Coordinates of C-alpha atoms in Angstrom, one line a residue:
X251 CA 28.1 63.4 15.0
X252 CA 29.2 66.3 16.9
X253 CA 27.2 69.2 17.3
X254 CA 27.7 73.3 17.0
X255 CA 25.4 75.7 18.1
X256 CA 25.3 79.0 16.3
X257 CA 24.5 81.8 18.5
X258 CA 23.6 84.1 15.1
X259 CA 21.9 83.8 12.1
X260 CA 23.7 86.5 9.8
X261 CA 25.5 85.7 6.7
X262 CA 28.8 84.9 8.4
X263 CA 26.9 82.0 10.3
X264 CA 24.8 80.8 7.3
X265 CA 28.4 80.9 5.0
X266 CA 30.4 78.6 8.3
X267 CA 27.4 76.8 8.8
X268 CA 27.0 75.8 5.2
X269 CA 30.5 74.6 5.4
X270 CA 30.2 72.7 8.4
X271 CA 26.8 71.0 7.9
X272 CA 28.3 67.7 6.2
X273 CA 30.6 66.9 9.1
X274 CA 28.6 68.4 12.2
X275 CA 24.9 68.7 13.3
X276 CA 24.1 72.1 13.5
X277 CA 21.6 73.9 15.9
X278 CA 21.2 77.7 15.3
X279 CA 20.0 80.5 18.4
X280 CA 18.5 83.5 17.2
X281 CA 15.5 85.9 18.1
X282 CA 12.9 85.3 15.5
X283 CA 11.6 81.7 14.2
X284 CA 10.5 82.6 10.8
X285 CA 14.5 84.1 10.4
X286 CA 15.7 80.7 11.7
X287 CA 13.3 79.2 9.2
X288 CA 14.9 80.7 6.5
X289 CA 18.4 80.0 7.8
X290 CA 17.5 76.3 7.8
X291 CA 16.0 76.5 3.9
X292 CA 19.3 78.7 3.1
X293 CA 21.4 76.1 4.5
X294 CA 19.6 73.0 3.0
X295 CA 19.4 70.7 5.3
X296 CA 17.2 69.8 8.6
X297 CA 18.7 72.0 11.7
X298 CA 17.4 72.7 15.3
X299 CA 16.0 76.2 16.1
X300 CA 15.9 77.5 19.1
X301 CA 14.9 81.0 20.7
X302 CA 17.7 83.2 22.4
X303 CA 15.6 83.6 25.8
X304 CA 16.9 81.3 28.2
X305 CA 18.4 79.1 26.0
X306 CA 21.2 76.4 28.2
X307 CA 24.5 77.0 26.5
X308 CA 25.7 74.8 29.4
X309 CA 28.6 72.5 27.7
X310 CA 27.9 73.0 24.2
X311 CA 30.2 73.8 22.1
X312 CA 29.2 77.9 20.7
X313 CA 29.8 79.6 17.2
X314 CA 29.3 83.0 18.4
X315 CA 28.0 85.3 15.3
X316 CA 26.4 88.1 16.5
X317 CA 27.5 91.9 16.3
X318 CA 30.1 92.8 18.5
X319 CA 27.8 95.8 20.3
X320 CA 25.0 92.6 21.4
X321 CA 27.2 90.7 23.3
X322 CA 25.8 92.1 26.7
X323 CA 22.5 91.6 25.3
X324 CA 23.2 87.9 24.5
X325 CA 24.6 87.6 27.8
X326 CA 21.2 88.8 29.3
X327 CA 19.5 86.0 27.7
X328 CA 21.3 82.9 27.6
X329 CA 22.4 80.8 30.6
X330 CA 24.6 77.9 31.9
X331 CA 28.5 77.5 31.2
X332 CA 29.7 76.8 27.4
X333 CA 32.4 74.2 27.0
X334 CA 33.7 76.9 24.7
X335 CA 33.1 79.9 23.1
X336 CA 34.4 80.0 18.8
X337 CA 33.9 83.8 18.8
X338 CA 33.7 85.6 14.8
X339 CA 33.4 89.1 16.1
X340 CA 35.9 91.6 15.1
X341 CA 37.9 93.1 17.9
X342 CA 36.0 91.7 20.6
X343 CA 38.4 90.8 23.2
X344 CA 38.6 87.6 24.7
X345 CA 38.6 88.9 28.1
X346 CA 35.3 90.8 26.9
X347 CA 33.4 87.3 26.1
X348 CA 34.8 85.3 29.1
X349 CA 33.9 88.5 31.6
X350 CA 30.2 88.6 30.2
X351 CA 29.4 85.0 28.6
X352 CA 31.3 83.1 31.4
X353 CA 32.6 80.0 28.9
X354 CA 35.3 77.4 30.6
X355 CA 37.0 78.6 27.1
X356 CA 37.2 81.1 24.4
X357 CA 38.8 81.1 20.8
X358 CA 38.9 84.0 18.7
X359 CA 38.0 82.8 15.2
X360 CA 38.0 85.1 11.9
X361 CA 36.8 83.1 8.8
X362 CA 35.8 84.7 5.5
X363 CA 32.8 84.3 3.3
X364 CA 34.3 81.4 1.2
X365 CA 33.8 79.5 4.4
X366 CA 30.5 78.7 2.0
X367 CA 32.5 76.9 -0.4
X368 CA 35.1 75.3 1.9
X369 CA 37.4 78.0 0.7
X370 CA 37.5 80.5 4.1
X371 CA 41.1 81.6 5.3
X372 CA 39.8 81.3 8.2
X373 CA 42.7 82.7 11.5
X374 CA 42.5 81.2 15.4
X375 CA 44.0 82.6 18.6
X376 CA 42.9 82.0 22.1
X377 CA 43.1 79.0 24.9
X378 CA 45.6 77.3 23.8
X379 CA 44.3 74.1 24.7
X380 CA 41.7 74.0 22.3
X381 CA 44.0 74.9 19.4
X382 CA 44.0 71.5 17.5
X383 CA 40.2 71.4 18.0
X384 CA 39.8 74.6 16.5
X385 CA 42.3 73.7 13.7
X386 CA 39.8 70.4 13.2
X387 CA 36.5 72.3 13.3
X388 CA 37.6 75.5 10.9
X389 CA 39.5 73.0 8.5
X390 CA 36.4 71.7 7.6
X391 CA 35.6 75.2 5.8
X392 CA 39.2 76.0 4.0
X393 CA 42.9 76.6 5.8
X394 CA 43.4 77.7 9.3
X395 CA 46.1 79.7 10.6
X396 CA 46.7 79.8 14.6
X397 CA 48.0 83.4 15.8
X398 CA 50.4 84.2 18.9
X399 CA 47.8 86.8 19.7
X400 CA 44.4 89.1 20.1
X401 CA 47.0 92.5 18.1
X402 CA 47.6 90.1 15.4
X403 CA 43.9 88.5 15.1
X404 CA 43.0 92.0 14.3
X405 CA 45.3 92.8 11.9
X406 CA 44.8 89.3 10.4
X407 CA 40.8 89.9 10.5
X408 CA 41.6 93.7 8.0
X409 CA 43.4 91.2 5.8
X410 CA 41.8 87.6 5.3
X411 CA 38.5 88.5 7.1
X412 CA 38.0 92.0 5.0
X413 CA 39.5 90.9 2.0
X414 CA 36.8 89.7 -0.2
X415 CA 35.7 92.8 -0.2
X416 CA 38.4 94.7 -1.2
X417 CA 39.4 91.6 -3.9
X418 CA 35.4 92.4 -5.5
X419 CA 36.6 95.6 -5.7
X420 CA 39.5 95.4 -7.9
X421 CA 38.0 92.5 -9.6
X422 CA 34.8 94.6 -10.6
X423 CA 37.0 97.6 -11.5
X424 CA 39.2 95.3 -13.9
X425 CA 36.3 94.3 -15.7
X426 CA 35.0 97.8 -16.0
X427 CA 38.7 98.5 -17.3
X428 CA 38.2 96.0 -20.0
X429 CA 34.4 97.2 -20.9
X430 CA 34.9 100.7 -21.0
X431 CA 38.0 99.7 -23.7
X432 CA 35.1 97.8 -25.7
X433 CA 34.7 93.9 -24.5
X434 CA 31.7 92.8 -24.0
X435 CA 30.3 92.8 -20.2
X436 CA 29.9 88.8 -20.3
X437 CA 33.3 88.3 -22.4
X438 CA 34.7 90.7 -19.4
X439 CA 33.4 88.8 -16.4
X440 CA 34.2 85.5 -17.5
X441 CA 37.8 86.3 -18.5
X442 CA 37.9 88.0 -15.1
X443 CA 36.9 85.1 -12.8
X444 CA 39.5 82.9 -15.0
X445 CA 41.9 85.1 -13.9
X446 CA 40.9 85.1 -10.4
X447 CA 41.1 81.6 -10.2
X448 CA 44.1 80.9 -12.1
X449 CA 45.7 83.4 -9.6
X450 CA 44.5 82.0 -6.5
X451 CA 46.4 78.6 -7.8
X452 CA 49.6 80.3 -8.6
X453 CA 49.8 82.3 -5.7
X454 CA 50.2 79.3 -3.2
X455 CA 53.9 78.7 -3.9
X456 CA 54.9 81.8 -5.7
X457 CA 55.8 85.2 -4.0
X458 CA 53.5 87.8 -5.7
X459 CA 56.8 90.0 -6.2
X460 CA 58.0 86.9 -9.0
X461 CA 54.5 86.3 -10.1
X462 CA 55.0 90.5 -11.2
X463 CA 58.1 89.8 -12.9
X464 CA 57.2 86.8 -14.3
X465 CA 54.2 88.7 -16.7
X466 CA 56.3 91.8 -16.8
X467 CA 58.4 92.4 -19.9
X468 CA 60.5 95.4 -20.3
X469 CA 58.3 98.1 -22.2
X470 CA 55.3 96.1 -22.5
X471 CA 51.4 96.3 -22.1
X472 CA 52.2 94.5 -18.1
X473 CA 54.4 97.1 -17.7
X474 CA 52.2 100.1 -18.9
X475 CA 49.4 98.9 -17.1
X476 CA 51.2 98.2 -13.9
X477 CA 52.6 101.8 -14.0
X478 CA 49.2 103.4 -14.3
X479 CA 48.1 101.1 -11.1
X480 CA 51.7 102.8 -9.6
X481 CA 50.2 106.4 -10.6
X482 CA 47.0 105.6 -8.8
X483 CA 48.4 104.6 -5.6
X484 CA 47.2 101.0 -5.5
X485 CA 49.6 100.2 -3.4
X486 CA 50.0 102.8 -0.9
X487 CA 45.6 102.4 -0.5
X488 CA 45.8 98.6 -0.4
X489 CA 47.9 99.2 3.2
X490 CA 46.1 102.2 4.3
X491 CA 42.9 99.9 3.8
X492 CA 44.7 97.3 6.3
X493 CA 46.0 99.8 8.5
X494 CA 41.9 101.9 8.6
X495 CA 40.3 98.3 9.0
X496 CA 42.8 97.0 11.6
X497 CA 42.1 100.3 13.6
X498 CA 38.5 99.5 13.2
X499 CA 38.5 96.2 14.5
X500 CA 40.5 97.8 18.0
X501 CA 37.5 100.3 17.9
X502 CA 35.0 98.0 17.9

């Protein structure tokens, strides 16, 4: 069994790990023992821990999840020559990770946190020779998607990477909808995550513009409520929330 070393112990590594940890063994770098302690009982199953200080990162294959401002710091503490480096950090370049971790590889990676449930839309660009590996290893957790580029990684990472949270959003302001016009908070949720995942079905071979039309009868409640969502700019905020987060990631 192959094995993947996380360099992190965040949520992002605990949701990839969870979804690897049937296929792959999993060791997991970080700077405190008792939060690697809890990574391995979050995880549930037996993992190796290790301490970031000198830790040999020579030809292992590296799940890099720390925050984008510690990769100097990581750099610091680590030695040896990665086979290569699966990097989940937003806007950091791949020039930026091969200048200061010194891999024989890099690959940009931007999973979600479905990667938990095998669900992650999870987006790849970088050394093109370890694309079908990457394709292989990020499969395991949902569907991969390999990029012609770092510009469109970043806009793919305010989209797929980012979008849980703006899908909670609307998901937890429909259900308020629905409460405030009298259904009960548990009738409201349940009927919402129904929704949710009926959607997620339909949406794989249907363009959203037809699914629209499809529920959308002429002077109907669709229609009404669709119009309000019109009045409110849904819309125009859903792309300025792409457009914000895609500029973040470049800022980063």
């Amino acid at each position: 069994m192959k094995t993947i070393t996380f360099i992190g112990n965040g949520n992002m590594a605990l949701s990839i790990a969870k979804g690897l940890k049937n296929n792959y063994k999993i060791e997991v770098v970080g700077r405190n023992i008792e939060k690697l302690e809890k990574f391995e009982k979050d995880i549930g199953t037996s993992i190796d821990k290790f301490l970031l200080d000198d830790f040999n990162v020579n030809n292992k294959t590296i799940m890099l999840c720390v925050k984008p401002a510690n990769v100097i710091e990581v750099s610091s503490k680590i030695k040896g020559k990665a086979r290569v480096i699966y990097s989940v950090l937003a806007g950091t370049s791949i020039s930026t990770l091969k200048q200061n971790l010194g891999p024989n590889a890099v690959v940009r990676t931007m999973p979600n946190l479905a990667a938990s449930i095998n669900k992650s839309m999870t987006t790849l660009t970088g050394d093109i020779e370890f694309k079908e590996e990457a394709e292989e290893l990020l499969g395991a957790i949902g569907n991969t998607r390999w990029l012609a580029s770092e510009k469109e990684i970043d806009i793919a990472t305010a989209l797929a990477g980012s979008g849980p949270a703006y899908l909670a959003l609307i998901s937890e302001a429909l259900t308020d909808g629905a409460v405030k016009q009298g259904l009960k908070r548990d009738d409201a949720m349940a009927i919402m995550r129904g929704l949710f995942g009926g959607f997620g079905e339909l949406i794989q071979d249907i363009h959203p513009a037809l699914l629209k039309d499809g529920v959308m009868s002429p002077g109907g409640t669709t229609a009404a409520g669709y119009g309000a969502l019109e009045d409110g700019n849904v819309r125009s905020a859903c792309m300025d929330a792409i457009e914000k987060a895609y500029k973040r990631a470049i800022d980063l």
